[in-house]
Amino acid sequence: MVVETELTDDEVDRIFRALADATRRDIVRRTLTAQPSISELAEYYAMSFAAVQKHVVVLEKADLITKRTQGRTTLVTANPVAIARAKGLLDKYEQLWHSRVTQLDSLLAQESP
Amino acid sequence: MVVETELTDDEVDRIFRALADATRRDIVRRTLTAQPSISELAEYYAMSFAAVQKHVVVLEKADLITKRTQGRTTLVTANPVAIARAKGLLDKYEQLWHSRVTQLDSLLAQESP
DNA sequence: GTAACGTACAACCAAATGGTTGTAGAAACT
DNA sequence: AGTTTCTACAACCATTTGGTTGTACGTTAC
């Protein structure tokens, strides 16, 4: 079963933009298998807490992660559905490419009947 | 068979960054099924030739397309291998997420022997 | 109650991005 | 030869990005 992708250009922009940064990709990775708080995440990176928090905001606006406030902490969880959607987009491209090959095939078939 | 992905952070940055723009995604789409010249591509978009040319440069540096000079024109072809690599990265994330689920499963299994 | 912790957010700054126009050169057409 | 076409690239500009520090506020711990 294929994941339904009804994404606007802006949404796709935000998803790929969010993934175009190594720190943010690492945050996605970590939050796929755990639910760290923002300050826990910040310990891993050589930058300020505020910088990490801004990365989390970018990921949240791309819907790649969701935040859940737990007392005074904010737990971060990756959203695999958004990842699957991004993959679905790339799948469309690959299918397009395969269609080119089949078009070429049928063209060759026409040329040598 | 899985596509081998030995990509540096910078390379991944460039790939996702290149895909984070609707015009560039459209160029990729078009060059998957055809090999237009840059000026042909430029006709589709409400921007200058130079702007389109710069988009092509961004895609080329991400290895998402390759240029081939044909006389005085430059033909643009998408590189589906790079697309497959990007998909491979997202696949890794999904696998990571699935591993979390199985970890949780085994944890539950431990708790209720 | 007070101190410490975790988060949010504003203001600021340097660098990158996405667009523009202009110039120059190679290839093709007459 | 001269003109047109296509491409490359520089210079410039406004906006966005990715980082910083500082401040404020709710929650937890003593």
PDB file of C-alpha atoms (C1' of nucleotides) in Angstrom:
ATOM      1  CA  MET A   1       0.000   0.000   0.000  1.00  0.00           C
ATOM      2  CA  VAL A   2       1.258   3.410  -1.013  1.00  0.00           C
ATOM      3  CA  VAL A   3       1.152   6.366   1.347  1.00  0.00           C
ATOM      4  CA  GLU A   4      -1.175   9.114   0.147  1.00  0.00           C
ATOM      5  CA  THR A   5       0.694  12.323  -0.598  1.00  0.00           C
ATOM      6  CA  GLU A   6      -1.437  15.427  -1.002  1.00  0.00           C
ATOM      7  CA  LEU A   7       1.287  17.883  -0.176  1.00  0.00           C
ATOM      8  CA  THR A   8       1.525  21.472  -1.349  1.00  0.00           C
ATOM      9  CA  ASP A   9       4.760  22.805  -2.799  1.00  0.00           C
ATOM     10  CA  ASP A  10       5.372  24.759   0.403  1.00  0.00           C
ATOM     11  CA  GLU A  11       4.983  21.642   2.533  1.00  0.00           C
ATOM     12  CA  VAL A  12       7.419  19.717   0.366  1.00  0.00           C
ATOM     13  CA  ASP A  13       9.792  22.685   0.487  1.00  0.00           C
ATOM     14  CA  ARG A  14       9.697  22.624   4.280  1.00  0.00           C
ATOM     15  CA  ILE A  15      10.250  18.866   4.492  1.00  0.00           C
ATOM     16  CA  PHE A  16      13.296  18.771   2.220  1.00  0.00           C
ATOM     17  CA  ARG A  17      14.646  22.035   3.647  1.00  0.00           C
ATOM     18  CA  ALA A  18      14.405  20.587   7.143  1.00  0.00           C
ATOM     19  CA  LEU A  19      16.252  17.462   6.041  1.00  0.00           C
ATOM     20  CA  ALA A  20      19.032  19.514   4.412  1.00  0.00           C
ATOM     21  CA  ASP A  21      20.935  19.989   7.665  1.00  0.00           C
ATOM     22  CA  ALA A  22      23.039  17.352   9.397  1.00  0.00           C
ATOM     23  CA  THR A  23      22.055  18.428  12.906  1.00  0.00           C
ATOM     24  CA  ARG A  24      18.382  18.232  12.070  1.00  0.00           C
ATOM     25  CA  ARG A  25      18.782  14.832  10.416  1.00  0.00           C
ATOM     26  CA  ASP A  26      20.513  13.640  13.566  1.00  0.00           C
ATOM     27  CA  ILE A  27      17.632  14.918  15.670  1.00  0.00           C
ATOM     28  CA  VAL A  28      15.216  13.000  13.468  1.00  0.00           C
ATOM     29  CA  ARG A  29      17.329   9.873  13.844  1.00  0.00           C
ATOM     30  CA  ARG A  30      17.473  10.133  17.617  1.00  0.00           C
ATOM     31  CA  THR A  31      13.786  10.857  18.017  1.00  0.00           C
ATOM     32  CA  LEU A  32      12.837   7.872  15.878  1.00  0.00           C
ATOM     33  CA  THR A  33      14.033   5.464  18.552  1.00  0.00           C
ATOM     34  CA  ALA A  34      13.683   7.605  21.694  1.00  0.00           C
ATOM     35  CA  GLN A  35      11.793  10.634  22.964  1.00  0.00           C
ATOM     36  CA  PRO A  36      14.457  12.941  24.347  1.00  0.00           C
ATOM     37  CA  SER A  37      13.751  16.381  25.736  1.00  0.00           C
ATOM     38  CA  ILE A  38      15.153  19.394  23.917  1.00  0.00           C
ATOM     39  CA  SER A  39      17.825  19.944  26.569  1.00  0.00           C
ATOM     40  CA  GLU A  40      18.832  16.271  26.303  1.00  0.00           C
ATOM     41  CA  LEU A  41      19.147  16.695  22.544  1.00  0.00           C
ATOM     42  CA  ALA A  42      21.187  19.877  23.032  1.00  0.00           C
ATOM     43  CA  GLU A  43      23.884  17.931  24.927  1.00  0.00           C
ATOM     44  CA  TYR A  44      24.854  16.109  21.732  1.00  0.00           C
ATOM     45  CA  TYR A  45      25.679  19.174  19.654  1.00  0.00           C
ATOM     46  CA  ALA A  46      28.371  21.828  19.845  1.00  0.00           C
ATOM     47  CA  MET A  47      25.958  24.699  19.802  1.00  0.00           C
ATOM     48  CA  SER A  48      23.716  26.610  22.180  1.00  0.00           C
ATOM     49  CA  PHE A  49      20.437  25.310  23.545  1.00  0.00           C
ATOM     50  CA  ALA A  50      18.629  28.051  21.637  1.00  0.00           C
ATOM     51  CA  ALA A  51      20.148  26.878  18.330  1.00  0.00           C
ATOM     52  CA  VAL A  52      18.964  23.314  18.933  1.00  0.00           C
ATOM     53  CA  GLN A  53      15.557  24.585  19.919  1.00  0.00           C
ATOM     54  CA  LYS A  54      15.324  26.482  16.632  1.00  0.00           C
ATOM     55  CA  HIS A  55      16.235  23.315  14.722  1.00  0.00           C
ATOM     56  CA  VAL A  56      13.413  21.553  16.535  1.00  0.00           C
ATOM     57  CA  VAL A  57      11.039  24.328  15.483  1.00  0.00           C
ATOM     58  CA  VAL A  58      12.075  23.894  11.842  1.00  0.00           C
ATOM     59  CA  LEU A  59      11.464  20.146  12.064  1.00  0.00           C
ATOM     60  CA  GLU A  60       8.114  20.737  13.766  1.00  0.00           C
ATOM     61  CA  LYS A  61       6.957  23.134  11.028  1.00  0.00           C
ATOM     62  CA  ALA A  62       7.874  20.475   8.495  1.00  0.00           C
ATOM     63  CA  ASP A  63       5.792  18.009  10.523  1.00  0.00           C
ATOM     64  CA  LEU A  64       8.800  15.715  10.771  1.00  0.00           C
ATOM     65  CA  ILE A  65       8.631  15.714  14.576  1.00  0.00           C
ATOM     66  CA  THR A  66       5.995  16.522  17.185  1.00  0.00           C
ATOM     67  CA  LYS A  67       6.511  18.048  20.591  1.00  0.00           C
ATOM     68  CA  ARG A  68       4.746  16.906  23.769  1.00  0.00           C
ATOM     69  CA  THR A  69       5.177  18.913  26.934  1.00  0.00           C
ATOM     70  CA  GLN A  70       5.790  16.780  29.989  1.00  0.00           C
ATOM     71  CA  GLY A  71       5.942  18.914  33.118  1.00  0.00           C
ATOM     72  CA  ARG A  72       8.654  21.478  32.528  1.00  0.00           C
ATOM     73  CA  THR A  73      10.286  19.446  29.745  1.00  0.00           C
ATOM     74  CA  THR A  74       9.285  19.101  26.090  1.00  0.00           C
ATOM     75  CA  LEU A  75       9.652  15.615  24.649  1.00  0.00           C
ATOM     76  CA  VAL A  76      10.387  15.288  20.951  1.00  0.00           C
ATOM     77  CA  THR A  77       9.118  12.413  18.796  1.00  0.00           C
ATOM     78  CA  ALA A  78       9.782  11.827  15.109  1.00  0.00           C
ATOM     79  CA  ASN A  79       6.802  11.532  12.806  1.00  0.00           C
ATOM     80  CA  PRO A  80       7.521   8.610  10.456  1.00  0.00           C
ATOM     81  CA  VAL A  81       4.465   9.443   8.357  1.00  0.00           C
ATOM     82  CA  ALA A  82       6.141  12.620   7.075  1.00  0.00           C
ATOM     83  CA  ILE A  83       9.270  10.641   6.278  1.00  0.00           C
ATOM     84  CA  ALA A  84       7.186   8.129   4.350  1.00  0.00           C
ATOM     85  CA  ARG A  85       5.585  11.004   2.448  1.00  0.00           C
ATOM     86  CA  ALA A  86       8.957  12.381   1.428  1.00  0.00           C
ATOM     87  CA  LYS A  87       9.922   8.925   0.275  1.00  0.00           C
ATOM     88  CA  GLY A  88       6.691   8.738  -1.670  1.00  0.00           C
ATOM     89  CA  LEU A  89       7.670  11.865  -3.591  1.00  0.00           C
ATOM     90  CA  LEU A  90      10.999  10.386  -4.581  1.00  0.00           C
ATOM     91  CA  ASP A  91       9.162   7.222  -5.576  1.00  0.00           C
ATOM     92  CA  LYS A  92       7.078   9.252  -7.997  1.00  0.00           C
ATOM     93  CA  TYR A  93      10.255  10.508  -9.604  1.00  0.00           C
ATOM     94  CA  GLU A  94      11.622   7.016  -9.974  1.00  0.00           C
ATOM     95  CA  GLN A  95       8.370   5.838 -11.508  1.00  0.00           C
ATOM     96  CA  LEU A  96       8.549   8.727 -13.930  1.00  0.00           C
ATOM     97  CA  TRP A  97      12.022   7.643 -14.910  1.00  0.00           C
ATOM     98  CA  HIS A  98      10.905   4.055 -15.431  1.00  0.00           C
ATOM     99  CA  SER A  99       8.089   5.322 -17.632  1.00  0.00           C
ATOM    100  CA  ARG A 100      10.719   7.002 -19.773  1.00  0.00           C
ATOM    101  CA  VAL A 101      12.456   3.685 -20.216  1.00  0.00           C
ATOM    102  CA  THR A 102       9.253   1.943 -21.232  1.00  0.00           C
ATOM    103  CA  GLN A 103       8.461   4.789 -23.641  1.00  0.00           C
ATOM    104  CA  LEU A 104      11.865   4.289 -25.181  1.00  0.00           C
ATOM    105  CA  ASP A 105      11.278   0.558 -25.320  1.00  0.00           C
ATOM    106  CA  SER A 106       7.989   0.926 -27.172  1.00  0.00           C
ATOM    107  CA  LEU A 107       9.611   3.421 -29.495  1.00  0.00           C
ATOM    108  CA  LEU A 108      12.334   0.928 -30.329  1.00  0.00           C
ATOM    109  CA  ALA A 109       9.672  -1.745 -30.761  1.00  0.00           C
ATOM    110  CA  GLN A 110       7.904   0.494 -33.283  1.00  0.00           C
ATOM    111  CA  GLU A 111      11.084   1.149 -35.191  1.00  0.00           C
ATOM    112  CA  SER A 112      11.913  -2.534 -35.677  1.00  0.00           C
ATOM    113  CA  PRO A 113       8.602  -4.309 -36.280  1.00  0.00           C
TER     114      PRO A 113
ATOM    115  CA  MET B   1      18.858  -5.063  -3.804  1.00  0.00           C
ATOM    116  CA  VAL B   2      19.537  -1.909  -1.882  1.00  0.00           C
ATOM    117  CA  VAL B   3      21.407   1.017  -3.394  1.00  0.00           C
ATOM    118  CA  GLU B   4      24.723   1.659  -1.684  1.00  0.00           C
ATOM    119  CA  THR B   5      24.827   5.007   0.081  1.00  0.00           C
ATOM    120  CA  GLU B   6      28.223   6.251   1.152  1.00  0.00           C
ATOM    121  CA  LEU B   7      27.356   9.891   1.213  1.00  0.00           C
ATOM    122  CA  THR B   8      28.983  12.583   3.304  1.00  0.00           C
ATOM    123  CA  ASP B   9      26.869  14.999   5.309  1.00  0.00           C
ATOM    124  CA  ASP B  10      27.666  17.732   2.812  1.00  0.00           C
ATOM    125  CA  GLU B  11      26.501  15.616  -0.101  1.00  0.00           C
ATOM    126  CA  VAL B  12      23.240  14.803   1.649  1.00  0.00           C
ATOM    127  CA  ASP B  13      22.849  18.485   2.527  1.00  0.00           C
ATOM    128  CA  ARG B  14      23.203  19.396  -1.142  1.00  0.00           C
ATOM    129  CA  ILE B  15      20.736  16.751  -2.318  1.00  0.00           C
ATOM    130  CA  PHE B  16      17.943  17.698   0.078  1.00  0.00           C
ATOM    131  CA  ARG B  17      18.664  21.411  -0.293  1.00  0.00           C
ATOM    132  CA  ALA B  18      18.392  21.065  -4.058  1.00  0.00           C
ATOM    133  CA  LEU B  19      15.058  19.276  -3.709  1.00  0.00           C
ATOM    134  CA  ALA B  20      13.697  21.964  -1.353  1.00  0.00           C
ATOM    135  CA  ASP B  21      12.616  24.225  -4.219  1.00  0.00           C
ATOM    136  CA  ALA B  22       9.560  23.704  -6.413  1.00  0.00           C
ATOM    137  CA  THR B  23      11.248  24.973  -9.577  1.00  0.00           C
ATOM    138  CA  ARG B  24      14.183  22.625  -9.111  1.00  0.00           C
ATOM    139  CA  ARG B  25      11.880  19.685  -8.402  1.00  0.00           C
ATOM    140  CA  ASP B  26      10.046  20.503 -11.610  1.00  0.00           C
ATOM    141  CA  ILE B  27      13.321  20.562 -13.531  1.00  0.00           C
ATOM    142  CA  VAL B  28      14.136  17.133 -12.119  1.00  0.00           C
ATOM    143  CA  ARG B  29      10.710  15.859 -13.150  1.00  0.00           C
ATOM    144  CA  ARG B  30      11.048  17.157 -16.692  1.00  0.00           C
ATOM    145  CA  THR B  31      14.564  15.876 -17.169  1.00  0.00           C
ATOM    146  CA  LEU B  32      13.586  12.408 -16.005  1.00  0.00           C
ATOM    147  CA  THR B  33      11.528  11.841 -19.134  1.00  0.00           C
ATOM    148  CA  ALA B  34      13.239  14.207 -21.584  1.00  0.00           C
ATOM    149  CA  GLN B  35      16.544  15.958 -22.144  1.00  0.00           C
ATOM    150  CA  PRO B  36      15.654  19.608 -22.642  1.00  0.00           C
ATOM    151  CA  SER B  37      18.210  22.351 -23.095  1.00  0.00           C
ATOM    152  CA  ILE B  38      18.485  25.026 -20.458  1.00  0.00           C
ATOM    153  CA  SER B  39      16.745  27.609 -22.633  1.00  0.00           C
ATOM    154  CA  GLU B  40      13.923  25.149 -23.287  1.00  0.00           C
ATOM    155  CA  LEU B  41      13.578  24.638 -19.542  1.00  0.00           C
ATOM    156  CA  ALA B  42      13.597  28.398 -18.978  1.00  0.00           C
ATOM    157  CA  GLU B  43      10.450  28.801 -21.108  1.00  0.00           C
ATOM    158  CA  TYR B  44       8.393  27.000 -18.476  1.00  0.00           C
ATOM    159  CA  TYR B  45       9.158  29.333 -15.589  1.00  0.00           C
ATOM    160  CA  ALA B  46       8.308  32.958 -14.835  1.00  0.00           C
ATOM    161  CA  MET B  47      11.881  33.950 -14.206  1.00  0.00           C
ATOM    162  CA  SER B  48      14.963  34.914 -16.143  1.00  0.00           C
ATOM    163  CA  PHE B  49      17.154  32.500 -18.061  1.00  0.00           C
ATOM    164  CA  ALA B  50      19.982  33.220 -15.619  1.00  0.00           C
ATOM    165  CA  ALA B  51      17.813  32.204 -12.649  1.00  0.00           C
ATOM    166  CA  VAL B  52      16.961  28.871 -14.293  1.00  0.00           C
ATOM    167  CA  GLN B  53      20.583  28.341 -15.160  1.00  0.00           C
ATOM    168  CA  LYS B  54      21.506  28.855 -11.512  1.00  0.00           C
ATOM    169  CA  HIS B  55      18.916  26.287 -10.468  1.00  0.00           C
ATOM    170  CA  VAL B  56      20.480  23.841 -12.896  1.00  0.00           C
ATOM    171  CA  VAL B  57      23.884  24.516 -11.323  1.00  0.00           C
ATOM    172  CA  VAL B  58      22.482  23.747  -7.865  1.00  0.00           C
ATOM    173  CA  LEU B  59      21.012  20.478  -9.144  1.00  0.00           C
ATOM    174  CA  GLU B  60      24.268  19.616 -10.872  1.00  0.00           C
ATOM    175  CA  LYS B  61      26.323  20.167  -7.709  1.00  0.00           C
ATOM    176  CA  ALA B  62      23.915  17.850  -5.897  1.00  0.00           C
ATOM    177  CA  ASP B  63      24.498  15.310  -8.690  1.00  0.00           C
ATOM    178  CA  LEU B  64      20.757  15.169  -9.309  1.00  0.00           C
ATOM    179  CA  ILE B  65      21.224  16.097 -12.964  1.00  0.00           C
ATOM    180  CA  THR B  66      24.079  16.020 -15.449  1.00  0.00           C
ATOM    181  CA  LYS B  67      24.750  18.430 -18.277  1.00  0.00           C
ATOM    182  CA  ARG B  68      25.870  17.420 -21.739  1.00  0.00           C
ATOM    183  CA  THR B  69      26.873  20.075 -24.225  1.00  0.00           C
ATOM    184  CA  GLN B  70      25.450  19.534 -27.693  1.00  0.00           C
ATOM    185  CA  GLY B  71      26.724  22.124 -30.116  1.00  0.00           C
ATOM    186  CA  ARG B  72      25.786  25.490 -28.647  1.00  0.00           C
ATOM    187  CA  THR B  73      23.094  24.018 -26.388  1.00  0.00           C
ATOM    188  CA  THR B  74      23.450  22.217 -23.058  1.00  0.00           C
ATOM    189  CA  LEU B  75      21.152  19.244 -22.576  1.00  0.00           C
ATOM    190  CA  VAL B  76      20.043  18.391 -19.065  1.00  0.00           C
ATOM    191  CA  THR B  77      19.402  14.834 -17.870  1.00  0.00           C
ATOM    192  CA  ALA B  78      18.216  13.728 -14.448  1.00  0.00           C
ATOM    193  CA  ASN B  79      20.374  11.277 -12.550  1.00  0.00           C
ATOM    194  CA  PRO B  80      18.025   8.702 -11.026  1.00  0.00           C
ATOM    195  CA  VAL B  81      20.867   7.174  -9.017  1.00  0.00           C
ATOM    196  CA  ALA B  82      21.051  10.268  -6.797  1.00  0.00           C
ATOM    197  CA  ILE B  83      17.306  10.138  -6.321  1.00  0.00           C
ATOM    198  CA  ALA B  84      17.542   6.500  -5.313  1.00  0.00           C
ATOM    199  CA  ARG B  85      20.255   7.416  -2.838  1.00  0.00           C
ATOM    200  CA  ALA B  86      18.087  10.060  -1.217  1.00  0.00           C
ATOM    201  CA  LYS B  87      15.317   7.506  -0.972  1.00  0.00           C
ATOM    202  CA  GLY B  88      17.786   5.087   0.596  1.00  0.00           C
ATOM    203  CA  LEU B  89      18.488   7.600   3.345  1.00  0.00           C
ATOM    204  CA  LEU B  90      14.820   7.950   4.166  1.00  0.00           C
ATOM    205  CA  ASP B  91      14.574   4.152   4.120  1.00  0.00           C
ATOM    206  CA  LYS B  92      17.235   4.011   6.819  1.00  0.00           C
ATOM    207  CA  TYR B  93      15.131   6.301   8.955  1.00  0.00           C
ATOM    208  CA  GLU B  94      12.071   4.129   8.498  1.00  0.00           C
ATOM    209  CA  GLN B  95      14.043   1.029   9.385  1.00  0.00           C
ATOM    210  CA  LEU B  96      15.264   2.791  12.513  1.00  0.00           C
ATOM    211  CA  TRP B  97      11.690   3.524  13.439  1.00  0.00           C
ATOM    212  CA  HIS B  98      10.673  -0.084  12.893  1.00  0.00           C
ATOM    213  CA  SER B  99      13.557  -1.176  15.085  1.00  0.00           C
ATOM    214  CA  ARG B 100      12.114   0.980  17.845  1.00  0.00           C
ATOM    215  CA  VAL B 101       8.855  -0.890  17.553  1.00  0.00           C
ATOM    216  CA  THR B 102      10.552  -4.271  17.780  1.00  0.00           C
ATOM    217  CA  GLN B 103      12.617  -3.042  20.726  1.00  0.00           C
ATOM    218  CA  LEU B 104       9.396  -2.073  22.434  1.00  0.00           C
ATOM    219  CA  ASP B 105       7.923  -5.454  21.584  1.00  0.00           C
ATOM    220  CA  SER B 106      10.810  -7.342  23.119  1.00  0.00           C
ATOM    221  CA  LEU B 107      10.652  -5.071  26.145  1.00  0.00           C
ATOM    222  CA  LEU B 108       7.020  -5.926  26.627  1.00  0.00           C
ATOM    223  CA  ALA B 109       7.833  -9.586  26.145  1.00  0.00           C
ATOM    224  CA  GLN B 110      10.418  -9.333  28.912  1.00  0.00           C
ATOM    225  CA  GLU B 111       8.010  -7.649  31.276  1.00  0.00           C
ATOM    226  CA  SER B 112       5.363 -10.368  30.954  1.00  0.00           C
ATOM    227  CA  PRO B 113       7.179 -13.705  30.807  1.00  0.00           C
TER     228      PRO B 113
ATOM    229  C1'  DG C   1       9.757  30.922  49.517  1.00  0.00           C
ATOM    230  C1'  DT C   2      13.693  30.649  46.826  1.00  0.00           C
ATOM    231  C1'  DA C   3      16.858  28.640  43.833  1.00  0.00           C
ATOM    232  C1'  DA C   4      17.662  25.883  39.859  1.00  0.00           C
ATOM    233  C1'  DC C   5      16.031  23.930  35.593  1.00  0.00           C
ATOM    234  C1'  DG C   6      13.793  23.672  31.008  1.00  0.00           C
ATOM    235  C1'  DT C   7      11.662  26.165  27.568  1.00  0.00           C
ATOM    236  C1'  DA C   8      10.208  30.002  24.633  1.00  0.00           C
ATOM    237  C1'  DC C   9      11.214  33.927  22.234  1.00  0.00           C
ATOM    238  C1'  DA C  10      13.214  38.376  20.894  1.00  0.00           C
ATOM    239  C1'  DA C  11      17.073  40.936  18.933  1.00  0.00           C
ATOM    240  C1'  DC C  12      21.080  40.811  16.578  1.00  0.00           C
ATOM    241  C1'  DC C  13      24.740  39.293  13.068  1.00  0.00           C
ATOM    242  C1'  DA C  14      27.310  36.928   9.220  1.00  0.00           C
ATOM    243  C1'  DA C  15      26.664  34.040   5.474  1.00  0.00           C
ATOM    244  C1'  DA C  16      23.885  31.761   2.060  1.00  0.00           C
ATOM    245  C1'  DT C  17      19.922  31.876  -1.113  1.00  0.00           C
ATOM    246  C1'  DG C  18      17.096  33.228  -5.024  1.00  0.00           C
ATOM    247  C1'  DG C  19      16.290  36.543  -7.827  1.00  0.00           C
ATOM    248  C1'  DT C  20      17.843  40.480 -11.105  1.00  0.00           C
ATOM    249  C1'  DT C  21      20.693  42.844 -15.060  1.00  0.00           C
ATOM    250  C1'  DG C  22      24.694  43.126 -17.831  1.00  0.00           C
ATOM    251  C1'  DT C  23      28.697  41.387 -20.370  1.00  0.00           C
ATOM    252  C1'  DA C  24      31.236  38.124 -23.050  1.00  0.00           C
ATOM    253  C1'  DG C  25      32.118  34.169 -25.921  1.00  0.00           C
ATOM    254  C1'  DA C  26      31.124  30.036 -28.780  1.00  0.00           C
ATOM    255  C1'  DA C  27      28.069  27.925 -32.281  1.00  0.00           C
ATOM    256  C1'  DA C  28      24.722  28.263 -35.996  1.00  0.00           C
ATOM    257  C1'  DC C  29      22.241  30.647 -39.660  1.00  0.00           C
ATOM    258  C1'  DT C  30      21.913  33.921 -43.807  1.00  0.00           C
TER     259       DT C  30
ATOM    260  C1'  DA D   1      31.157  38.594 -42.456  1.00  0.00           C
ATOM    261  C1'  DG D   2      27.519  39.720 -39.600  1.00  0.00           C
ATOM    262  C1'  DT D   3      23.653  38.473 -36.761  1.00  0.00           C
ATOM    263  C1'  DT D   4      21.264  35.671 -33.822  1.00  0.00           C
ATOM    264  C1'  DT D   5      21.045  32.043 -30.279  1.00  0.00           C
ATOM    265  C1'  DC D   6      22.531  29.707 -26.265  1.00  0.00           C
ATOM    266  C1'  DT D   7      25.324  29.519 -22.392  1.00  0.00           C
ATOM    267  C1'  DA D   8      28.373  31.101 -18.641  1.00  0.00           C
ATOM    268  C1'  DC D   9      29.394  34.131 -15.195  1.00  0.00           C
ATOM    269  C1'  DA D  10      30.012  38.399 -12.579  1.00  0.00           C
ATOM    270  C1'  DA D  11      27.948  41.991  -9.725  1.00  0.00           C
ATOM    271  C1'  DC D  12      24.321  43.430  -7.157  1.00  0.00           C
ATOM    272  C1'  DC D  13      20.174  43.243  -3.963  1.00  0.00           C
ATOM    273  C1'  DA D  14      16.486  41.630  -0.630  1.00  0.00           C
ATOM    274  C1'  DT D  15      15.341  37.871   2.139  1.00  0.00           C
ATOM    275  C1'  DT D  16      16.225  33.746   4.648  1.00  0.00           C
ATOM    276  C1'  DT D  17      19.130  30.905   7.430  1.00  0.00           C
ATOM    277  C1'  DG D  18      21.840  29.363  11.267  1.00  0.00           C
ATOM    278  C1'  DG D  19      24.088  30.803  14.783  1.00  0.00           C
ATOM    279  C1'  DT D  20      24.655  33.921  19.063  1.00  0.00           C
ATOM    280  C1'  DT D  21      23.197  36.288  23.741  1.00  0.00           C
ATOM    281  C1'  DG D  22      19.766  37.933  26.811  1.00  0.00           C
ATOM    282  C1'  DT D  23      15.291  37.937  29.025  1.00  0.00           C
ATOM    283  C1'  DA D  24      11.060  36.053  30.818  1.00  0.00           C
ATOM    284  C1'  DC D  25       8.175  32.500  32.609  1.00  0.00           C
ATOM    285  C1'  DG D  26       6.380  28.022  34.272  1.00  0.00           C
ATOM    286  C1'  DT D  27       7.850  23.799  36.832  1.00  0.00           C
ATOM    287  C1'  DT D  28      10.456  21.217  40.039  1.00  0.00           C
ATOM    288  C1'  DA D  29      13.441  20.663  44.125  1.00  0.00           C
ATOM    289  C1'  DC D  30      15.224  22.263  48.636  1.00  0.00           C
TER     290       DC D  30
END
